[in-house]
Amino acid sequence: MADQRPIILWSHPRSLSTVFEQLFLQRPQEFHVIHEPINPISRAYVTKNFEFLNQIPLPKPTDPITF
């Protein structure tokens, strides 16, 4: 994997983005997929339950393409 620039897909709810994402999930040796990384933060804000955010594991420096 010579080129490690991120590919970011932003889309509205109920679009076919998950179908598009499956193409990348089928090639784990070439792509590292992060699915809905903002969702836990949004859920904590809506429910006013911020405690569970401490349970989300932080990315490691060895994780591929984590910015």
PDB file of N, CA and C in Angstrom:
ATOM      1  N   MET A   1       0.852  -1.171   0.000  1.00  0.00           N
ATOM      2  CA  MET A   1       0.000   0.000   0.000  1.00  0.00           C
ATOM      3  C   MET A   1       0.897   1.233   0.000  1.00  0.00           C
ATOM      4  N   ALA A   2       1.286   1.662  -1.160  1.00  0.00           N
ATOM      5  CA  ALA A   2       2.199   2.788  -1.286  1.00  0.00           C
ATOM      6  C   ALA A   2       1.514   4.118  -0.991  1.00  0.00           C
ATOM      7  N   ASP A   3       0.301   4.279  -1.456  1.00  0.00           N
ATOM      8  CA  ASP A   3      -0.430   5.521  -1.272  1.00  0.00           C
ATOM      9  C   ASP A   3      -1.370   5.372  -0.075  1.00  0.00           C
ATOM     10  N   GLN A   4      -1.122   6.121   0.997  1.00  0.00           N
ATOM     11  CA  GLN A   4      -1.931   5.978   2.200  1.00  0.00           C
ATOM     12  C   GLN A   4      -2.782   7.209   2.481  1.00  0.00           C
ATOM     13  N   ARG A   5      -3.231   7.865   1.442  1.00  0.00           N
ATOM     14  CA  ARG A   5      -4.137   8.991   1.643  1.00  0.00           C
ATOM     15  C   ARG A   5      -5.510   8.462   2.040  1.00  0.00           C
ATOM     16  N   PRO A   6      -6.211   9.149   2.938  1.00  0.00           N
ATOM     17  CA  PRO A   6      -7.527   8.652   3.370  1.00  0.00           C
ATOM     18  C   PRO A   6      -8.593   8.848   2.296  1.00  0.00           C
ATOM     19  N   ILE A   7      -9.534   7.943   2.289  1.00  0.00           N
ATOM     20  CA  ILE A   7     -10.744   8.069   1.486  1.00  0.00           C
ATOM     21  C   ILE A   7     -11.872   8.269   2.486  1.00  0.00           C
ATOM     22  N   ILE A   8     -12.556   9.394   2.406  1.00  0.00           N
ATOM     23  CA  ILE A   8     -13.597   9.712   3.375  1.00  0.00           C
ATOM     24  C   ILE A   8     -14.930   9.799   2.648  1.00  0.00           C
ATOM     25  N   LEU A   9     -15.907   9.073   3.150  1.00  0.00           N
ATOM     26  CA  LEU A   9     -17.249   9.099   2.576  1.00  0.00           C
ATOM     27  C   LEU A   9     -18.203   9.695   3.605  1.00  0.00           C
ATOM     28  N   TRP A  10     -18.749  10.846   3.307  1.00  0.00           N
ATOM     29  CA  TRP A  10     -19.751  11.477   4.156  1.00  0.00           C
ATOM     30  C   TRP A  10     -21.066  11.408   3.398  1.00  0.00           C
ATOM     31  N   SER A  11     -22.099  10.947   4.057  1.00  0.00           N
ATOM     32  CA  SER A  11     -23.390  10.855   3.374  1.00  0.00           C
ATOM     33  C   SER A  11     -24.524  11.043   4.376  1.00  0.00           C
ATOM     34  N   HIS A  12     -25.686  11.249   3.852  1.00  0.00           N
ATOM     35  CA  HIS A  12     -26.860  11.448   4.694  1.00  0.00           C
ATOM     36  C   HIS A  12     -27.366  10.089   5.202  1.00  0.00           C
ATOM     37  N   PRO A  13     -28.159  10.074   6.276  1.00  0.00           N
ATOM     38  CA  PRO A  13     -28.702   8.810   6.792  1.00  0.00           C
ATOM     39  C   PRO A  13     -29.564   8.101   5.749  1.00  0.00           C
ATOM     40  N   ARG A  14     -29.563   6.801   5.820  1.00  0.00           N
ATOM     41  CA  ARG A  14     -30.370   5.926   4.966  1.00  0.00           C
ATOM     42  C   ARG A  14     -29.968   5.999   3.492  1.00  0.00           C
ATOM     43  N   SER A  15     -28.745   6.440   3.226  1.00  0.00           N
ATOM     44  CA  SER A  15     -28.240   6.373   1.857  1.00  0.00           C
ATOM     45  C   SER A  15     -27.645   4.978   1.663  1.00  0.00           C
ATOM     46  N   LEU A  16     -27.050   4.743   0.549  1.00  0.00           N
ATOM     47  CA  LEU A  16     -26.452   3.427   0.290  1.00  0.00           C
ATOM     48  C   LEU A  16     -24.961   3.421   0.606  1.00  0.00           C
ATOM     49  N   SER A  17     -24.542   4.260   1.538  1.00  0.00           N
ATOM     50  CA  SER A  17     -23.119   4.346   1.858  1.00  0.00           C
ATOM     51  C   SER A  17     -22.568   3.046   2.427  1.00  0.00           C
ATOM     52  N   THR A  18     -23.371   2.296   3.174  1.00  0.00           N
ATOM     53  CA  THR A  18     -22.896   1.028   3.736  1.00  0.00           C
ATOM     54  C   THR A  18     -22.632   0.019   2.630  1.00  0.00           C
ATOM     55  N   VAL A  19     -23.421   0.047   1.592  1.00  0.00           N
ATOM     56  CA  VAL A  19     -23.178  -0.833   0.444  1.00  0.00           C
ATOM     57  C   VAL A  19     -21.848  -0.462  -0.199  1.00  0.00           C
ATOM     58  N   PHE A  20     -21.599   0.816  -0.353  1.00  0.00           N
ATOM     59  CA  PHE A  20     -20.326   1.288  -0.900  1.00  0.00           C
ATOM     60  C   PHE A  20     -19.171   0.883   0.015  1.00  0.00           C
ATOM     61  N   GLU A  21     -19.393   0.972   1.309  1.00  0.00           N
ATOM     62  CA  GLU A  21     -18.366   0.616   2.288  1.00  0.00           C
ATOM     63  C   GLU A  21     -17.989  -0.865   2.205  1.00  0.00           C
ATOM     64  N   GLN A  22     -18.937  -1.710   1.871  1.00  0.00           N
ATOM     65  CA  GLN A  22     -18.672  -3.149   1.771  1.00  0.00           C
ATOM     66  C   GLN A  22     -17.562  -3.450   0.769  1.00  0.00           C
ATOM     67  N   LEU A  23     -17.463  -2.663  -0.274  1.00  0.00           N
ATOM     68  CA  LEU A  23     -16.389  -2.865  -1.252  1.00  0.00           C
ATOM     69  C   LEU A  23     -15.019  -2.761  -0.590  1.00  0.00           C
ATOM     70  N   PHE A  24     -14.883  -1.829   0.333  1.00  0.00           N
ATOM     71  CA  PHE A  24     -13.612  -1.647   1.029  1.00  0.00           C
ATOM     72  C   PHE A  24     -13.406  -2.704   2.113  1.00  0.00           C
ATOM     73  N   LEU A  25     -14.487  -3.103   2.769  1.00  0.00           N
ATOM     74  CA  LEU A  25     -14.387  -4.125   3.814  1.00  0.00           C
ATOM     75  C   LEU A  25     -13.955  -5.476   3.252  1.00  0.00           C
ATOM     76  N   GLN A  26     -14.231  -5.718   1.995  1.00  0.00           N
ATOM     77  CA  GLN A  26     -13.851  -6.984   1.375  1.00  0.00           C
ATOM     78  C   GLN A  26     -12.367  -7.040   1.040  1.00  0.00           C
ATOM     79  N   ARG A  27     -11.652  -5.943   1.234  1.00  0.00           N
ATOM     80  CA  ARG A  27     -10.222  -5.889   0.935  1.00  0.00           C
ATOM     81  C   ARG A  27      -9.439  -5.382   2.152  1.00  0.00           C
ATOM     82  N   PRO A  28      -9.460  -6.137   3.262  1.00  0.00           N
ATOM     83  CA  PRO A  28      -8.824  -5.651   4.491  1.00  0.00           C
ATOM     84  C   PRO A  28      -7.310  -5.482   4.374  1.00  0.00           C
ATOM     85  N   GLN A  29      -6.682  -6.175   3.432  1.00  0.00           N
ATOM     86  CA  GLN A  29      -5.241  -6.025   3.267  1.00  0.00           C
ATOM     87  C   GLN A  29      -4.889  -4.686   2.615  1.00  0.00           C
ATOM     88  N   GLU A  30      -5.870  -4.024   2.011  1.00  0.00           N
ATOM     89  CA  GLU A  30      -5.612  -2.758   1.331  1.00  0.00           C
ATOM     90  C   GLU A  30      -6.246  -1.552   2.018  1.00  0.00           C
ATOM     91  N   PHE A  31      -7.316  -1.784   2.795  1.00  0.00           N
ATOM     92  CA  PHE A  31      -8.044  -0.668   3.396  1.00  0.00           C
ATOM     93  C   PHE A  31      -8.311  -0.925   4.874  1.00  0.00           C
ATOM     94  N   HIS A  32      -8.237   0.132   5.658  1.00  0.00           N
ATOM     95  CA  HIS A  32      -8.624   0.105   7.070  1.00  0.00           C
ATOM     96  C   HIS A  32      -9.886   0.957   7.176  1.00  0.00           C
ATOM     97  N   VAL A  33     -11.005   0.336   7.496  1.00  0.00           N
ATOM     98  CA  VAL A  33     -12.299   1.021   7.504  1.00  0.00           C
ATOM     99  C   VAL A  33     -12.670   1.410   8.931  1.00  0.00           C
ATOM    100  N   ILE A  34     -13.047   2.651   9.104  1.00  0.00           N
ATOM    101  CA  ILE A  34     -13.568   3.139  10.380  1.00  0.00           C
ATOM    102  C   ILE A  34     -15.020   3.519  10.120  1.00  0.00           C
ATOM    103  N   HIS A  35     -15.945   2.755  10.688  1.00  0.00           N
ATOM    104  CA  HIS A  35     -17.370   2.948  10.418  1.00  0.00           C
ATOM    105  C   HIS A  35     -17.999   3.848  11.472  1.00  0.00           C
ATOM    106  N   GLU A  36     -18.563   4.943  11.050  1.00  0.00           N
ATOM    107  CA  GLU A  36     -19.275   5.895  11.908  1.00  0.00           C
ATOM    108  C   GLU A  36     -18.496   6.266  13.176  1.00  0.00           C
ATOM    109  N   PRO A  37     -17.330   6.876  13.019  1.00  0.00           N
ATOM    110  CA  PRO A  37     -16.514   7.186  14.204  1.00  0.00           C
ATOM    111  C   PRO A  37     -17.106   8.263  15.112  1.00  0.00           C
ATOM    112  N   ILE A  38     -18.006   9.083  14.606  1.00  0.00           N
ATOM    113  CA  ILE A  38     -18.577  10.168  15.401  1.00  0.00           C
ATOM    114  C   ILE A  38     -19.846   9.738  16.130  1.00  0.00           C
ATOM    115  N   ASN A  39     -20.408   8.608  15.786  1.00  0.00           N
ATOM    116  CA  ASN A  39     -21.685   8.168  16.341  1.00  0.00           C
ATOM    117  C   ASN A  39     -21.693   8.095  17.873  1.00  0.00           C
ATOM    118  N   PRO A  40     -20.690   7.527  18.534  1.00  0.00           N
ATOM    119  CA  PRO A  40     -20.730   7.477  20.011  1.00  0.00           C
ATOM    120  C   PRO A  40     -20.763   8.860  20.659  1.00  0.00           C
ATOM    121  N   ILE A  41     -20.060   9.818  20.083  1.00  0.00           N
ATOM    122  CA  ILE A  41     -20.052  11.173  20.638  1.00  0.00           C
ATOM    123  C   ILE A  41     -21.430  11.806  20.477  1.00  0.00           C
ATOM    124  N   SER A  42     -22.033  11.613  19.328  1.00  0.00           N
ATOM    125  CA  SER A  42     -23.376  12.140  19.084  1.00  0.00           C
ATOM    126  C   SER A  42     -24.387  11.519  20.036  1.00  0.00           C
ATOM    127  N   ARG A  43     -24.288  10.212  20.227  1.00  0.00           N
ATOM    128  CA  ARG A  43     -25.224   9.525  21.127  1.00  0.00           C
ATOM    129  C   ARG A  43     -25.057  10.014  22.564  1.00  0.00           C
ATOM    130  N   ALA A  44     -23.819  10.249  22.983  1.00  0.00           N
ATOM    131  CA  ALA A  44     -23.578  10.745  24.339  1.00  0.00           C
ATOM    132  C   ALA A  44     -24.200  12.126  24.520  1.00  0.00           C
ATOM    133  N   TYR A  45     -24.099  12.956  23.507  1.00  0.00           N
ATOM    134  CA  TYR A  45     -24.675  14.301  23.596  1.00  0.00           C
ATOM    135  C   TYR A  45     -26.199  14.242  23.670  1.00  0.00           C
ATOM    136  N   VAL A  46     -26.812  13.429  22.832  1.00  0.00           N
ATOM    137  CA  VAL A  46     -28.278  13.347  22.793  1.00  0.00           C
ATOM    138  C   VAL A  46     -28.828  12.772  24.093  1.00  0.00           C
ATOM    139  N   THR A  47     -28.188  11.731  24.622  1.00  0.00           N
ATOM    140  CA  THR A  47     -28.684  11.079  25.836  1.00  0.00           C
ATOM    141  C   THR A  47     -28.166  11.733  27.115  1.00  0.00           C
ATOM    142  N   LYS A  48     -27.255  12.683  26.979  1.00  0.00           N
ATOM    143  CA  LYS A  48     -26.622  13.351  28.130  1.00  0.00           C
ATOM    144  C   LYS A  48     -25.917  12.347  29.042  1.00  0.00           C
ATOM    145  N   ASN A  49     -25.397  11.271  28.454  1.00  0.00           N
ATOM    146  CA  ASN A  49     -24.658  10.248  29.194  1.00  0.00           C
ATOM    147  C   ASN A  49     -23.234  10.223  28.650  1.00  0.00           C
ATOM    148  N   PHE A  50     -22.363  11.013  29.250  1.00  0.00           N
ATOM    149  CA  PHE A  50     -21.003  11.151  28.752  1.00  0.00           C
ATOM    150  C   PHE A  50     -20.043  10.142  29.374  1.00  0.00           C
ATOM    151  N   GLU A  51     -20.486   9.419  30.386  1.00  0.00           N
ATOM    152  CA  GLU A  51     -19.605   8.479  31.084  1.00  0.00           C
ATOM    153  C   GLU A  51     -19.096   7.372  30.162  1.00  0.00           C
ATOM    154  N   PHE A  52     -19.949   6.876  29.267  1.00  0.00           N
ATOM    155  CA  PHE A  52     -19.523   5.747  28.443  1.00  0.00           C
ATOM    156  C   PHE A  52     -18.459   6.147  27.418  1.00  0.00           C
ATOM    157  N   LEU A  53     -18.248   7.451  27.210  1.00  0.00           N
ATOM    158  CA  LEU A  53     -17.188   7.872  26.292  1.00  0.00           C
ATOM    159  C   LEU A  53     -15.816   7.439  26.802  1.00  0.00           C
ATOM    160  N   ASN A  54     -15.680   7.285  28.119  1.00  0.00           N
ATOM    161  CA  ASN A  54     -14.408   6.823  28.685  1.00  0.00           C
ATOM    162  C   ASN A  54     -14.118   5.374  28.326  1.00  0.00           C
ATOM    163  N   GLN A  55     -15.126   4.634  27.868  1.00  0.00           N
ATOM    164  CA  GLN A  55     -14.949   3.224  27.522  1.00  0.00           C
ATOM    165  C   GLN A  55     -14.539   3.028  26.065  1.00  0.00           C
ATOM    166  N   ILE A  56     -14.547   4.081  25.274  1.00  0.00           N
ATOM    167  CA  ILE A  56     -14.161   3.971  23.864  1.00  0.00           C
ATOM    168  C   ILE A  56     -12.641   3.887  23.791  1.00  0.00           C
ATOM    169  N   PRO A  57     -12.106   2.829  23.185  1.00  0.00           N
ATOM    170  CA  PRO A  57     -10.647   2.712  23.109  1.00  0.00           C
ATOM    171  C   PRO A  57     -10.058   3.775  22.182  1.00  0.00           C
ATOM    172  N   LEU A  58      -8.978   4.370  22.628  1.00  0.00           N
ATOM    173  CA  LEU A  58      -8.296   5.361  21.805  1.00  0.00           C
ATOM    174  C   LEU A  58      -7.508   4.660  20.704  1.00  0.00           C
ATOM    175  N   PRO A  59      -7.346   5.304  19.562  1.00  0.00           N
ATOM    176  CA  PRO A  59      -6.545   4.685  18.504  1.00  0.00           C
ATOM    177  C   PRO A  59      -5.085   4.588  18.922  1.00  0.00           C
ATOM    178  N   LYS A  60      -4.446   3.542  18.455  1.00  0.00           N
ATOM    179  CA  LYS A  60      -3.027   3.334  18.743  1.00  0.00           C
ATOM    180  C   LYS A  60      -2.197   3.912  17.594  1.00  0.00           C
ATOM    181  N   PRO A  61      -0.979   4.332  17.860  1.00  0.00           N
ATOM    182  CA  PRO A  61      -0.137   4.849  16.774  1.00  0.00           C
ATOM    183  C   PRO A  61       0.119   3.813  15.678  1.00  0.00           C
ATOM    184  N   THR A  62      -0.044   2.546  16.013  1.00  0.00           N
ATOM    185  CA  THR A  62       0.189   1.499  15.016  1.00  0.00           C
ATOM    186  C   THR A  62      -1.036   1.210  14.163  1.00  0.00           C
ATOM    187  N   ASP A  63      -2.187   1.800  14.497  1.00  0.00           N
ATOM    188  CA  ASP A  63      -3.387   1.602  13.684  1.00  0.00           C
ATOM    189  C   ASP A  63      -3.165   2.223  12.304  1.00  0.00           C
ATOM    190  N   PRO A  64      -3.525   1.502  11.253  1.00  0.00           N
ATOM    191  CA  PRO A  64      -3.305   2.064   9.915  1.00  0.00           C
ATOM    192  C   PRO A  64      -4.273   3.201   9.615  1.00  0.00           C
ATOM    193  N   ILE A  65      -3.748   4.246   9.067  1.00  0.00           N
ATOM    194  CA  ILE A  65      -4.516   5.394   8.594  1.00  0.00           C
ATOM    195  C   ILE A  65      -5.510   5.886   9.641  1.00  0.00           C
ATOM    196  N   THR A  66      -5.015   6.218  10.807  1.00  0.00           N
ATOM    197  CA  THR A  66      -5.842   6.825  11.847  1.00  0.00           C
ATOM    198  C   THR A  66      -5.346   8.249  12.031  1.00  0.00           C
ATOM    199  N   PHE A  67      -6.187   9.203  11.722  1.00  0.00           N
ATOM    200  CA  PHE A  67      -5.790  10.603  11.837  1.00  0.00           C
ATOM    201  C   PHE A  67      -6.532  11.260  12.971  1.00  0.00           C
TER     202      PHE A  67
END
